[in-house]
Coordinates of C-alpha atoms in Angstrom, one line a residue:
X1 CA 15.9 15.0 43.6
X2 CA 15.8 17.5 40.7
X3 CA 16.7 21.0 40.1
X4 CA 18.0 23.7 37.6
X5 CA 21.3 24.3 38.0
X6 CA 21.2 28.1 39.1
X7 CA 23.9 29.6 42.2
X8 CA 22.3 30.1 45.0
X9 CA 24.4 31.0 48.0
X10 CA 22.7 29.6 50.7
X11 CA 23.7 26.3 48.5
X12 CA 27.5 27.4 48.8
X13 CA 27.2 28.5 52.3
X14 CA 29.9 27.1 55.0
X15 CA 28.2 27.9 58.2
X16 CA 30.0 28.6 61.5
X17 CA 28.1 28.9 64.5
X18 CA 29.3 30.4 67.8
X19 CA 28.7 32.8 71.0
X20 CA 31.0 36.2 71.2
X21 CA 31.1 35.6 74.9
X22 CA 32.9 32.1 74.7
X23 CA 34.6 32.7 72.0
X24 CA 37.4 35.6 72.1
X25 CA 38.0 38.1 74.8
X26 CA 39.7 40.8 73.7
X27 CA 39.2 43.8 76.5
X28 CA 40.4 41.0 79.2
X29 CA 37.5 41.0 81.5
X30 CA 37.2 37.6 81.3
X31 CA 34.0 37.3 79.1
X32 CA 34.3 37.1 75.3
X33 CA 33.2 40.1 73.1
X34 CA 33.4 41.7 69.9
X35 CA 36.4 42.7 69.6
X36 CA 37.5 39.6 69.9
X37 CA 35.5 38.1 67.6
X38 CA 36.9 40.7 65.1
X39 CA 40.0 39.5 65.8
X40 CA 39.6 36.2 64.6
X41 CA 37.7 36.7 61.4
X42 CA 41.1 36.0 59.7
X43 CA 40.7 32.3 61.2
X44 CA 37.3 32.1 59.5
X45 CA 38.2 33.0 56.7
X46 CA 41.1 30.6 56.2
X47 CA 38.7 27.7 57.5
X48 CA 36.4 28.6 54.5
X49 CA 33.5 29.8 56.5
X50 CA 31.6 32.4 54.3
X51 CA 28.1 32.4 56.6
X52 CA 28.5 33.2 60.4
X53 CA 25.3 32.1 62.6
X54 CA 25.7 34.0 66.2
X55 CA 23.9 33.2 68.8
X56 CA 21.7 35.5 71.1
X57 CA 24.2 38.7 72.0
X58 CA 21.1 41.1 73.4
X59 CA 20.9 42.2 76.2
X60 CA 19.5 39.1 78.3
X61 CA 20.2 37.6 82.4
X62 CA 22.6 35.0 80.7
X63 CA 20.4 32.4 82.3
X64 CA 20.2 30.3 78.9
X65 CA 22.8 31.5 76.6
X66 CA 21.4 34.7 75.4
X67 CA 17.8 33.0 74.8
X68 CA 16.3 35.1 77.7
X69 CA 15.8 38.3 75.8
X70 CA 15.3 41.9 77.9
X71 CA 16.4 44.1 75.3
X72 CA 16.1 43.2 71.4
X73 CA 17.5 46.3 70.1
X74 CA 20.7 46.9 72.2
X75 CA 24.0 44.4 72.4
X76 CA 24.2 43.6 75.5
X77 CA 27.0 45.9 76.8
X78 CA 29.5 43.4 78.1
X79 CA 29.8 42.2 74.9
X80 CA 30.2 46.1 73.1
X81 CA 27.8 47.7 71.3
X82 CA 25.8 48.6 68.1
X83 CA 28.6 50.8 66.8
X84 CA 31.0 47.3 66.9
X85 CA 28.5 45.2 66.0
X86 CA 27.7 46.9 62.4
X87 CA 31.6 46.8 62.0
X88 CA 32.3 43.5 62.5
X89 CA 29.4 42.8 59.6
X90 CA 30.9 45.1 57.2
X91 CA 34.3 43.3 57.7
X92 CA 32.9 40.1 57.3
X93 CA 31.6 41.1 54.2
X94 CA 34.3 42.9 53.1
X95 CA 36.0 39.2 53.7
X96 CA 32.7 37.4 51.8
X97 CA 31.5 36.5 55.2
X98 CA 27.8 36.6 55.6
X99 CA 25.9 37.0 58.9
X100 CA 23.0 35.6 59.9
X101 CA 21.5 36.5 63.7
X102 CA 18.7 34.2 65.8
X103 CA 15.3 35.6 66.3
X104 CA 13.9 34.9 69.4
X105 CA 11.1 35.6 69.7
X106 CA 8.5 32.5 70.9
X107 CA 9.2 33.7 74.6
X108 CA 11.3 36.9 76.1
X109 CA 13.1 37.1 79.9
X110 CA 10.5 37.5 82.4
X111 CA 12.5 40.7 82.9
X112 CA 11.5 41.9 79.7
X113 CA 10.0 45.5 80.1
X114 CA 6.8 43.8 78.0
X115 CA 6.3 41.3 80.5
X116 CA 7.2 43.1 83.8
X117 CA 4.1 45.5 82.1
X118 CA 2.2 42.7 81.5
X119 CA 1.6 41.7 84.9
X120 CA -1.0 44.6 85.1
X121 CA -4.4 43.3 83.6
X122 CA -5.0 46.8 82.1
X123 CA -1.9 47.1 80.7
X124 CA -1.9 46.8 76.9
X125 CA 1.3 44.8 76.9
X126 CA -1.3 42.1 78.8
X127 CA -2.0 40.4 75.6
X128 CA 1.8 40.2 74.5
X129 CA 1.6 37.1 76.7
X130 CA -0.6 34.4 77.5
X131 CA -2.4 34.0 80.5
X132 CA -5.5 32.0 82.4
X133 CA -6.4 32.5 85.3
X134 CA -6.7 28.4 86.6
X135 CA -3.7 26.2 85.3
X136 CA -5.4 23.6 83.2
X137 CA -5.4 20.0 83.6
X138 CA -3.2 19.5 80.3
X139 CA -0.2 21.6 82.0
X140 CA 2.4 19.3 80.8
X141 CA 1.7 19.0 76.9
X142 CA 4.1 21.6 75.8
X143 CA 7.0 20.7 78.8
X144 CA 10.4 20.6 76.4
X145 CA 12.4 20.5 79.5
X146 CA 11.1 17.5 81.4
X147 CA 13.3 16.8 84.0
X148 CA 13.9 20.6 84.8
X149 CA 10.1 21.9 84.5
X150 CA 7.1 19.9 85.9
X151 CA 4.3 22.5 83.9
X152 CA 4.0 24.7 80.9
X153 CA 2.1 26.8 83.4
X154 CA 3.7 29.3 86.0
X155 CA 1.6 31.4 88.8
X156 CA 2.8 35.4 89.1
X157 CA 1.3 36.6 92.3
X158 CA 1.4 39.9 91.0
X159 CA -0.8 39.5 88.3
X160 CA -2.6 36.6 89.7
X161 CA -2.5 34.5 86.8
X162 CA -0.7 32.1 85.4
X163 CA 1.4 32.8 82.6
X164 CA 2.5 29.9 79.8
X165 CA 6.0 28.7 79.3
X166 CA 7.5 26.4 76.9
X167 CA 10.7 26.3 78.0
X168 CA 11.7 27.6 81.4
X169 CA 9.8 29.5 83.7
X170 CA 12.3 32.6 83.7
X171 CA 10.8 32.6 79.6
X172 CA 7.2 33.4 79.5
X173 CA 5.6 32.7 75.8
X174 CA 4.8 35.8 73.7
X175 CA 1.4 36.0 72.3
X176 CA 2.6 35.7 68.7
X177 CA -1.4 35.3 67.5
X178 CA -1.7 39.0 68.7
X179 CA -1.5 41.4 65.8
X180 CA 0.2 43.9 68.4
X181 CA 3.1 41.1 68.4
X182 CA 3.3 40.3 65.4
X183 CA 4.0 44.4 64.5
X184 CA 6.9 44.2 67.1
X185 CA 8.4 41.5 65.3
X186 CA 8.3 42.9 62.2
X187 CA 10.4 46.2 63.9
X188 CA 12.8 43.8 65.7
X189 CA 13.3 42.6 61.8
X190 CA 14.0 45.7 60.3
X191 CA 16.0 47.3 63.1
X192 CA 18.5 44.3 62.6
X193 CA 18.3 44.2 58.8
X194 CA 19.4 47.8 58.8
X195 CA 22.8 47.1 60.4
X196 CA 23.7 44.7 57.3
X197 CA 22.7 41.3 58.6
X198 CA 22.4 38.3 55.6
X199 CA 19.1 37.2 57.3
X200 CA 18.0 35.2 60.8
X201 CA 18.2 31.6 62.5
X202 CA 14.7 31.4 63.7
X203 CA 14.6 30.2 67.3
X204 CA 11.8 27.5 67.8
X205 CA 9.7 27.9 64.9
X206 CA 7.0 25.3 65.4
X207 CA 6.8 26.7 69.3
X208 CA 6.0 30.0 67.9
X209 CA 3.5 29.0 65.9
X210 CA 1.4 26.6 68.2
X211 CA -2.3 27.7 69.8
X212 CA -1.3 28.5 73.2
X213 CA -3.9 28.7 76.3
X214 CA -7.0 30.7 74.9
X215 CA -4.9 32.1 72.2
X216 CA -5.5 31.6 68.4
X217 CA -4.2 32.5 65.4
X218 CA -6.3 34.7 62.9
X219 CA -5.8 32.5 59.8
X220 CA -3.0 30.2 58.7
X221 CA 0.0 30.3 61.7
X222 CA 2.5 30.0 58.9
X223 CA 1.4 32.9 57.1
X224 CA 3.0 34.9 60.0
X225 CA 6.5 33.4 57.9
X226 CA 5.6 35.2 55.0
X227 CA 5.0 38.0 56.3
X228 CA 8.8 38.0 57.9
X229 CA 10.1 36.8 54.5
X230 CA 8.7 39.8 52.5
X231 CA 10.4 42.3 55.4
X232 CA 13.8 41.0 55.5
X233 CA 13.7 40.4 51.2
X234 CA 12.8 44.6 51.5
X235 CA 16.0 45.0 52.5
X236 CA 18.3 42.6 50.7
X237 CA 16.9 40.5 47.7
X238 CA 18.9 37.4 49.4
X239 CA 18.6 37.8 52.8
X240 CA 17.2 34.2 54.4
X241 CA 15.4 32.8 57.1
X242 CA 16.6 29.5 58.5
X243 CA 14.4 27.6 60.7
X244 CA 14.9 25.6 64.3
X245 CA 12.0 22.7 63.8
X246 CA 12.3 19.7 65.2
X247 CA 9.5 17.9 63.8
X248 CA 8.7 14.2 61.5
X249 CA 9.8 15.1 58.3
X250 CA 6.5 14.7 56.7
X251 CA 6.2 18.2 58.0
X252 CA 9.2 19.7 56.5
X253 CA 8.0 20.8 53.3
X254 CA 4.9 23.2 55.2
X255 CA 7.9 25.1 56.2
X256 CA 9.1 25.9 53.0
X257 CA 6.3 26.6 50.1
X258 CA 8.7 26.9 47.5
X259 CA 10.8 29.5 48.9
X260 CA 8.3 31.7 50.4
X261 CA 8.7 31.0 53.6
X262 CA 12.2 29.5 55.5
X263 CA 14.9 29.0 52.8
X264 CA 16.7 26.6 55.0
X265 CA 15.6 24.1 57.7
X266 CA 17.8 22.3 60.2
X267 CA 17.6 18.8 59.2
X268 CA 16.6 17.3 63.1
X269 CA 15.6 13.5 61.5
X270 CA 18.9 13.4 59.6
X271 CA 21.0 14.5 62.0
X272 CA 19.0 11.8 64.9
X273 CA 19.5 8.9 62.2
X274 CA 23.1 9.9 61.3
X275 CA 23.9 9.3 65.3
X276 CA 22.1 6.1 65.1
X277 CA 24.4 4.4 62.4
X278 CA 27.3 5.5 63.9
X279 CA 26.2 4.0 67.2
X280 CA 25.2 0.6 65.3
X281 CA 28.3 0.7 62.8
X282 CA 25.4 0.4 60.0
X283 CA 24.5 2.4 57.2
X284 CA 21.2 1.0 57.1
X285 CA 19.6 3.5 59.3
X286 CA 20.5 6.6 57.6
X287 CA 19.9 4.6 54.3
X288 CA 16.4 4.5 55.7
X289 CA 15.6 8.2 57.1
X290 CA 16.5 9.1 53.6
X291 CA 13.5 7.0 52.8
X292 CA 11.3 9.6 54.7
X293 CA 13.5 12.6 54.1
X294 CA 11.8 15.4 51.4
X295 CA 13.9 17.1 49.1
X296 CA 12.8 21.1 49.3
X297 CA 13.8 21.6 46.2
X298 CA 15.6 24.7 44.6
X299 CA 14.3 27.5 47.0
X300 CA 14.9 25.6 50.7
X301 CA 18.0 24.2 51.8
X302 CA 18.7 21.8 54.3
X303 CA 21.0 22.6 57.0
X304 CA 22.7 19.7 58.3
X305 CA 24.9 19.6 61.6
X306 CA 26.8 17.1 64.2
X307 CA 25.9 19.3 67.3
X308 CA 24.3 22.3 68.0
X309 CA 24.4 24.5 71.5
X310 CA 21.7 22.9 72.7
X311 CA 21.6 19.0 73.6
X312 CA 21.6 16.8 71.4
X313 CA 18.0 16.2 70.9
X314 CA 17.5 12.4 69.6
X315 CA 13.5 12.8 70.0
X316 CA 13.1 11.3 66.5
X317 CA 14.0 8.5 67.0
X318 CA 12.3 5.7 68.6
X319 CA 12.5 4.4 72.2
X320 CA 14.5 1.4 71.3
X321 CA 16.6 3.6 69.0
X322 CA 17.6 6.0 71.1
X323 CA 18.4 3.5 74.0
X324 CA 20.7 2.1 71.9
X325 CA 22.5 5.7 70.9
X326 CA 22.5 6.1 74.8
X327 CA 24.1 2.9 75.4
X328 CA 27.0 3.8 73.5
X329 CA 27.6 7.3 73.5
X330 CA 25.5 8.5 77.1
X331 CA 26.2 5.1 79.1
X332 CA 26.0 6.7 82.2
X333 CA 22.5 8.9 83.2
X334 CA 24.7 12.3 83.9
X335 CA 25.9 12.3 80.1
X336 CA 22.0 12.4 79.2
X337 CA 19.5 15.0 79.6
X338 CA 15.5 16.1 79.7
X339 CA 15.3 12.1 79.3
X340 CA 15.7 12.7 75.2
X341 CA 18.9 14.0 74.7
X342 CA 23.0 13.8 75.4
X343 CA 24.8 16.7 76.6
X344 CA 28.5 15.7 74.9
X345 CA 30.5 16.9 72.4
X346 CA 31.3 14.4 69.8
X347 CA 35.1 13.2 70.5
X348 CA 34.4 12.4 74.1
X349 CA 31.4 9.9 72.6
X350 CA 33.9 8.0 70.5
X351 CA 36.6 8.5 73.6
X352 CA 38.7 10.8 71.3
X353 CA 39.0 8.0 68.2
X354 CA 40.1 10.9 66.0
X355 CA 39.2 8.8 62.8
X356 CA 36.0 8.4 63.9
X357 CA 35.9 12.2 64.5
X358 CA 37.0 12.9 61.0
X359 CA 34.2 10.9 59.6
X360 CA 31.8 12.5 61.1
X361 CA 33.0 15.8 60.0
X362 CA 33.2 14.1 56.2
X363 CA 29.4 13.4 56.6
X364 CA 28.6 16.8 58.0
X365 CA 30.5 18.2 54.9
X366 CA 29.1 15.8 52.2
X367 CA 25.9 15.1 53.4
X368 CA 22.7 16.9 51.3
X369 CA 22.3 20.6 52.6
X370 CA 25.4 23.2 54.0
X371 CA 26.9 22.1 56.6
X372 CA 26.7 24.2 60.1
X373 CA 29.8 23.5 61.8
X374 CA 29.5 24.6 65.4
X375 CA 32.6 26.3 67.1
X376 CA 35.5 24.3 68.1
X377 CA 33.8 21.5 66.2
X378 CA 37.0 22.1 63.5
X379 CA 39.6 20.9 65.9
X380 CA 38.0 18.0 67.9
X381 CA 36.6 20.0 71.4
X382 CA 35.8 18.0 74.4
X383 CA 32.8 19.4 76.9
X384 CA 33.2 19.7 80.8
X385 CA 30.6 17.0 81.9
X386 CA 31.0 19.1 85.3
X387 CA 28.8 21.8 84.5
X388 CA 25.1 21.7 84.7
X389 CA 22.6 21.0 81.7
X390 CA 23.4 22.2 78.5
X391 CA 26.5 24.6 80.0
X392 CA 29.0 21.3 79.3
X393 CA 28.9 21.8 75.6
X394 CA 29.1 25.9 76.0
X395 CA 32.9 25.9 76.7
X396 CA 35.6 28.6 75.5
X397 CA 37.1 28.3 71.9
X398 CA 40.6 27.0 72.3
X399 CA 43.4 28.7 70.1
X400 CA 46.5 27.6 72.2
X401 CA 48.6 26.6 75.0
X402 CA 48.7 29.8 76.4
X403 CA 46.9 31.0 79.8
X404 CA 42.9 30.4 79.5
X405 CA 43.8 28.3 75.8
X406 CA 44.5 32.0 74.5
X407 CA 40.7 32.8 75.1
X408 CA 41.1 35.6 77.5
X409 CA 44.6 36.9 79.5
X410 CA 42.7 37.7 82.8
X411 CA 43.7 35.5 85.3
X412 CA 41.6 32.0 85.7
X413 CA 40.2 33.1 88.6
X414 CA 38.4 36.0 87.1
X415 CA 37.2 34.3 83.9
X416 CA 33.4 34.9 83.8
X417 CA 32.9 31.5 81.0
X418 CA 34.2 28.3 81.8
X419 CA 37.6 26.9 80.1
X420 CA 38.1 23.4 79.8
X421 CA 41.7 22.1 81.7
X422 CA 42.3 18.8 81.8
X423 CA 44.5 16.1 80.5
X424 CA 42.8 14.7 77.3
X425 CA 40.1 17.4 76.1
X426 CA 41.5 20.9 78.2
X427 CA 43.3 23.4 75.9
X428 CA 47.1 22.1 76.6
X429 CA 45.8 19.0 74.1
X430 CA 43.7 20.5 71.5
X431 CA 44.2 23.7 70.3
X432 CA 44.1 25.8 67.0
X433 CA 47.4 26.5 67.1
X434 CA 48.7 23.1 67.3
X435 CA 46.7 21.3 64.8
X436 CA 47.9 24.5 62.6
X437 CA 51.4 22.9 62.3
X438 CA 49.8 19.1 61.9
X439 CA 49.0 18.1 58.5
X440 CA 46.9 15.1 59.6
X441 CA 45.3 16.8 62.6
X442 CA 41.3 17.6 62.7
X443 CA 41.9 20.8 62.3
X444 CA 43.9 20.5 58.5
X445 CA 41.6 17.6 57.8
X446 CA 38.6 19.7 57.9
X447 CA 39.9 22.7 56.0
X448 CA 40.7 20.1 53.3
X449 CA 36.9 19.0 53.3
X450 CA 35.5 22.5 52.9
X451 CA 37.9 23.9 50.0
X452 CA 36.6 20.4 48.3
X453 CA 33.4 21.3 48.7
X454 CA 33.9 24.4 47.7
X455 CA 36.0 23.4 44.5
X456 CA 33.6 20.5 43.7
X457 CA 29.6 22.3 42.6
X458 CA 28.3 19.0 42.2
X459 CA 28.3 18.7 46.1
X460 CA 26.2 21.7 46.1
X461 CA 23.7 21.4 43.0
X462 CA 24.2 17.7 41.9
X463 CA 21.6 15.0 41.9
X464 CA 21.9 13.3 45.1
X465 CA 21.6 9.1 44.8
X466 CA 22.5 6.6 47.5
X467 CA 24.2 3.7 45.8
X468 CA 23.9 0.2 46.7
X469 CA 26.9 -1.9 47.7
X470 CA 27.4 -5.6 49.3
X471 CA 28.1 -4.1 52.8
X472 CA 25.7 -3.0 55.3
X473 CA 28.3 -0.8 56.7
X474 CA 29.4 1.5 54.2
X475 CA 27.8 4.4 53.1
X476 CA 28.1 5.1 49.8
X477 CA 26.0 8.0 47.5
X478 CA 26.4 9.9 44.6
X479 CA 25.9 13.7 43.2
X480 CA 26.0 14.4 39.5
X481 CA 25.7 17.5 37.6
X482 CA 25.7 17.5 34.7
X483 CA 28.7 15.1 33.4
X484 CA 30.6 15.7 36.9
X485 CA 30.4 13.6 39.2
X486 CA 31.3 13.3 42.9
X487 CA 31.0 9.8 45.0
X488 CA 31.1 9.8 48.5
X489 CA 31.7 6.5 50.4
X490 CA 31.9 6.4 54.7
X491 CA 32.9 3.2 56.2
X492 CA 31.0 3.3 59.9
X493 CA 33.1 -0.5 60.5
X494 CA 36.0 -0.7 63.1
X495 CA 37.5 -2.8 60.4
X496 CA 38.7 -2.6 57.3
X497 CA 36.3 -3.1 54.6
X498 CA 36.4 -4.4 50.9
X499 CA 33.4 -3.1 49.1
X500 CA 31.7 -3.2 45.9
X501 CA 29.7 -0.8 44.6
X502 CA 26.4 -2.1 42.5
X503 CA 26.3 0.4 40.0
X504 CA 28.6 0.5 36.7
X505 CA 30.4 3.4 36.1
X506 CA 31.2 4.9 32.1
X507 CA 34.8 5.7 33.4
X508 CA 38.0 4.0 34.8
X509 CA 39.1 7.4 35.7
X510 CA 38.6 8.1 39.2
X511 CA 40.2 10.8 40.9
X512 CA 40.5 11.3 44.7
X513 CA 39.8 14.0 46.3
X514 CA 40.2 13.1 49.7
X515 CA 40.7 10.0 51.6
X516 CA 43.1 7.1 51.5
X517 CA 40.8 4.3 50.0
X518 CA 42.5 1.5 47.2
X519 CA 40.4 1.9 44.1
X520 CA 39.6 -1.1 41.7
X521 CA 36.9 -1.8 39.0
X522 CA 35.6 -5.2 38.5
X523 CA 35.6 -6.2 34.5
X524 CA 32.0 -4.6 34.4
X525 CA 33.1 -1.9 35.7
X526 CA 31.7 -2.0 38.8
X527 CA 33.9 0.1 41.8
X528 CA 35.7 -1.8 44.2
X529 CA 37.0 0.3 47.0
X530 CA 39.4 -1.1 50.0
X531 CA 38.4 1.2 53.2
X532 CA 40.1 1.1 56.4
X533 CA 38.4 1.1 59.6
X534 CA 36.4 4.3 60.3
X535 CA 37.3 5.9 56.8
X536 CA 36.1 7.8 54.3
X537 CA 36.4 8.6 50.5
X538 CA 35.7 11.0 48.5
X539 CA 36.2 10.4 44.4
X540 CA 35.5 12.8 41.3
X541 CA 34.9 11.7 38.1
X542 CA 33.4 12.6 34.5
X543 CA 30.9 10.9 32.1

């Protein structure tokens, strides 16, 4: 990996991802909103968050976290409106926080005023969806949601047809090959990049732009990118697109053609092949995805993460593989979901082993890309295994001990988003405002991580190198820039490790940055490091 050293924000960028609705209340109906996220932009900023990724806020039925779209231009009103929406993006940059929407736009609600149009074969909103008029034999190639949804297809008695679905059956497709489509798009873009926004999360990208039914694109599918990248760049010279694809990573670079299309892709493989080692105790598996893994280069940007909102998706990996990431962090069938993926936060996986927590976190930080830190990820949040499908990782941010963990003042009974209450993971436990007053707590730990990051370029711009050493179960790699250097070494063992690095280093002049790893050099210089269980190190050094 080679690049000309040139600042780039999206390199810099500390991502934070959250919903308004779980995240503050602040008019105390029970819901989150944004007011309340304005009230907490002081926290993101002392985290070190300078990019904020919000989910879906349209109006929508709430029947899958915002994804259901019935209105793209308005807020949906029990979060506030347009008027609060453009404030809270000129205080976040006022505070040198960047914001960064999701387009969503490979299906709508099937209350979407298109669709409910649609259903009338001489409507011209028709061909904003896809339709046939027999379900085809191959009605399952598309299902994502296998054990919820038997059929990409769906019957509508009113339009007698049936109408294709990727997801669930409450989102029908858009037509995205229809030119008509593609020109509301392009307003949904420029609408939002009016109000200030730093760019979008693209929802689903290779979903989007996939041959559905009868449908076909005129041309290259991926063009249609382009297209979106010259109208949000018409607005603001560094406005991005990030993409959702979860595909092989011999796919990855078609995404990004040099920085014409997505500047940043969420790095799926990585992320399925970080849980794998950690699962195993082993480096070797992420040591080998890097094998596959292309480097975009200067103008794309990989996104790395722990979790996201959705489940965590493990379809790159192999049967075998992800049986055994199953067996130890989803051992019973409830923990799992659409037979490919877990629906747990991170700390319940390792039964709260708050090292092993912290580790993670060091790899999200250190790893090659910017880190997307999900909400409540910063202090250690459990999920609510109670709730069905993808809601027990959809929780309320938890900022104290007081009623509803500070989220809302309503009484419990009339909170409209589920708070987590119980004895290890519920809000009495882990809050912001403890972990606040405790050095050594998640919370402080990770704040450390980002202003090193931060502090250190290298992380951002440096030549990335994995380094060999003479155990299987450290992680060990390298970024240089120029004479600065920044090693990175992860110990995935339950016990304490002595390892030696293979390469020799011009220095005996190590300084750490964070961890609590003995340092030693062997007569030819060669780095000796003594790692307790589950720990991680992170050394600076110049050349």
């Amino acid at each position: 990996m080679t690049e000309d050293y040139k600042r780039y924000w999206l390199k810099e960028a500390i991502i934070y991802s959250l919903d308004i609705r779980s995240y503050k209340d602040r008019n105390n109906d029970g819901l989150g909103d944004l007011k309340g996220l304005l009230s907490k932009l002081d926290y993101l900023v002392d985290l070190g968050i300078n990019c904020l990724w919000l989910v879906p806020f349209y109006c929508s039925n709430d029947h899958d976290g915002g994804y259901d779209v019935i209105d793209y231009y308005e807020v949906d009103p029990k979060l506030g409106d347009l008027e609060e929406f453009k404030l809270l993006v000129q205080k976040a940059k006022s505070q040198n926080i960047k914001i960064v929407i999701d387009l969503v736009v490979n299906h709508t609600s099937k209350e979407h005023p298109w669709f409910l149009e649609a259903k009338n074969t001489q409507s011209p909103y028709r061909n904003y969806y896809i339709w046939m008029k027999e379900k085809p034999a191959n009605d399952r190639d598309d299902v994502v949601f296998k054990t919820v949804e038997d059929s990409n297809w769906e019957y509508c008695e009113e339009a007698k047809s049936y109408y294709y679905h990727t997801f669930y059956k409450h989102q029908p497709d858009l037509n995205v090959a229809n030119p008509a489509v593609q020109e509301e798009i392009l307003n949904i873009i420029n609408f939002w990049m009016k109000t200030g926004v730093a760019g979008f999360r693209i929802d689903a990208v290779p979903h989007i732009l996939k041959n559905k039914g009868e449908e076909r694109f005129q041309g290259d599918p991926y063009d249609v990118i382009d297209i979106w990248k010259e109208a949000i760049l018409a607005h603001d010279k560094e406005a991005i697109l990030i993409g959702e694809a979860d595909v092989e990573p011999e796919d990855y670079p078609k995404f990004f053609n040099k920085g014409k299309k997505i500047n940043g892709l969420f790095n799926f493989f990585l992320n399925n092949y970080l849980f794998l080692a950690m699962a195993e105790h082993c480096a070797k598996p992420l040591k080998k995805a890097f094998e596959r893994l292309p480097f975009p280069g200067y103008h794309g940007q990989y996104l790395n993460f722990i979790r996201n909102h959705d489940e965590l998706d493990l379809e790159r990996l192999t049967v075998e593989e992800r049986a055994r990431v199953f067996e130890v962090f989803a051992p019973c069938p409830f923990m799992r979901i659409y037979d490919r993926g877990i629906r747990r936060r991170f700390p319940p996986m390792v039964n709260n082993n708050l090292a092993r927590v912290k580790l993670a976190m060091s790899f999200l930080l250190s790893l090659p890309g910017s880190p997307v830190i999900r909400y409540g990820e910063e202090i250690g949040m459990g999920d609510d295994l109670r709730l069905p499908e993808r809601e027990s990782v959809r929780t309320t941010m938890q900022w104290d001990t007081s009623i509803n963990g500070g989220f809302s003042a309503v009484d419990p009974n009339d909170l409209r988003w589920d708070v987590i209450n119980d004895e290890v993971y519920g809000y009495q436990s882990i809050n912001v405002a403890n972990q606040q007053e405790n050095t050594t707590s998640v919370l402080q730990q990770v704040k450390k991580m980002i202003s090193t990051r931060k502090e250190q370029l290298a992380l951002n711009y440096g030549i990335f190198k994995i380094l060999e050493t003479n155990h299987p179960q450290v992680m060990v790699y390298l970024y240089s820039l120029a004479n600065e250097h920044v090693l990175v070494a992860h110990n995935l063992s339950y016990g304490e490790e002595h390892v030696q690095v293979s390469e020799s280093f011009n220095t005996n002049k190590f300084h750490v940055l964070l961890g609590d790893a003995e340092i030693d050099l062997t007569a030819s210089q060669q780095l000796i490091l003594i790692m307790p269980a589950y720990s991680y190190c992170w050394l600076s050094f110049t050349t």
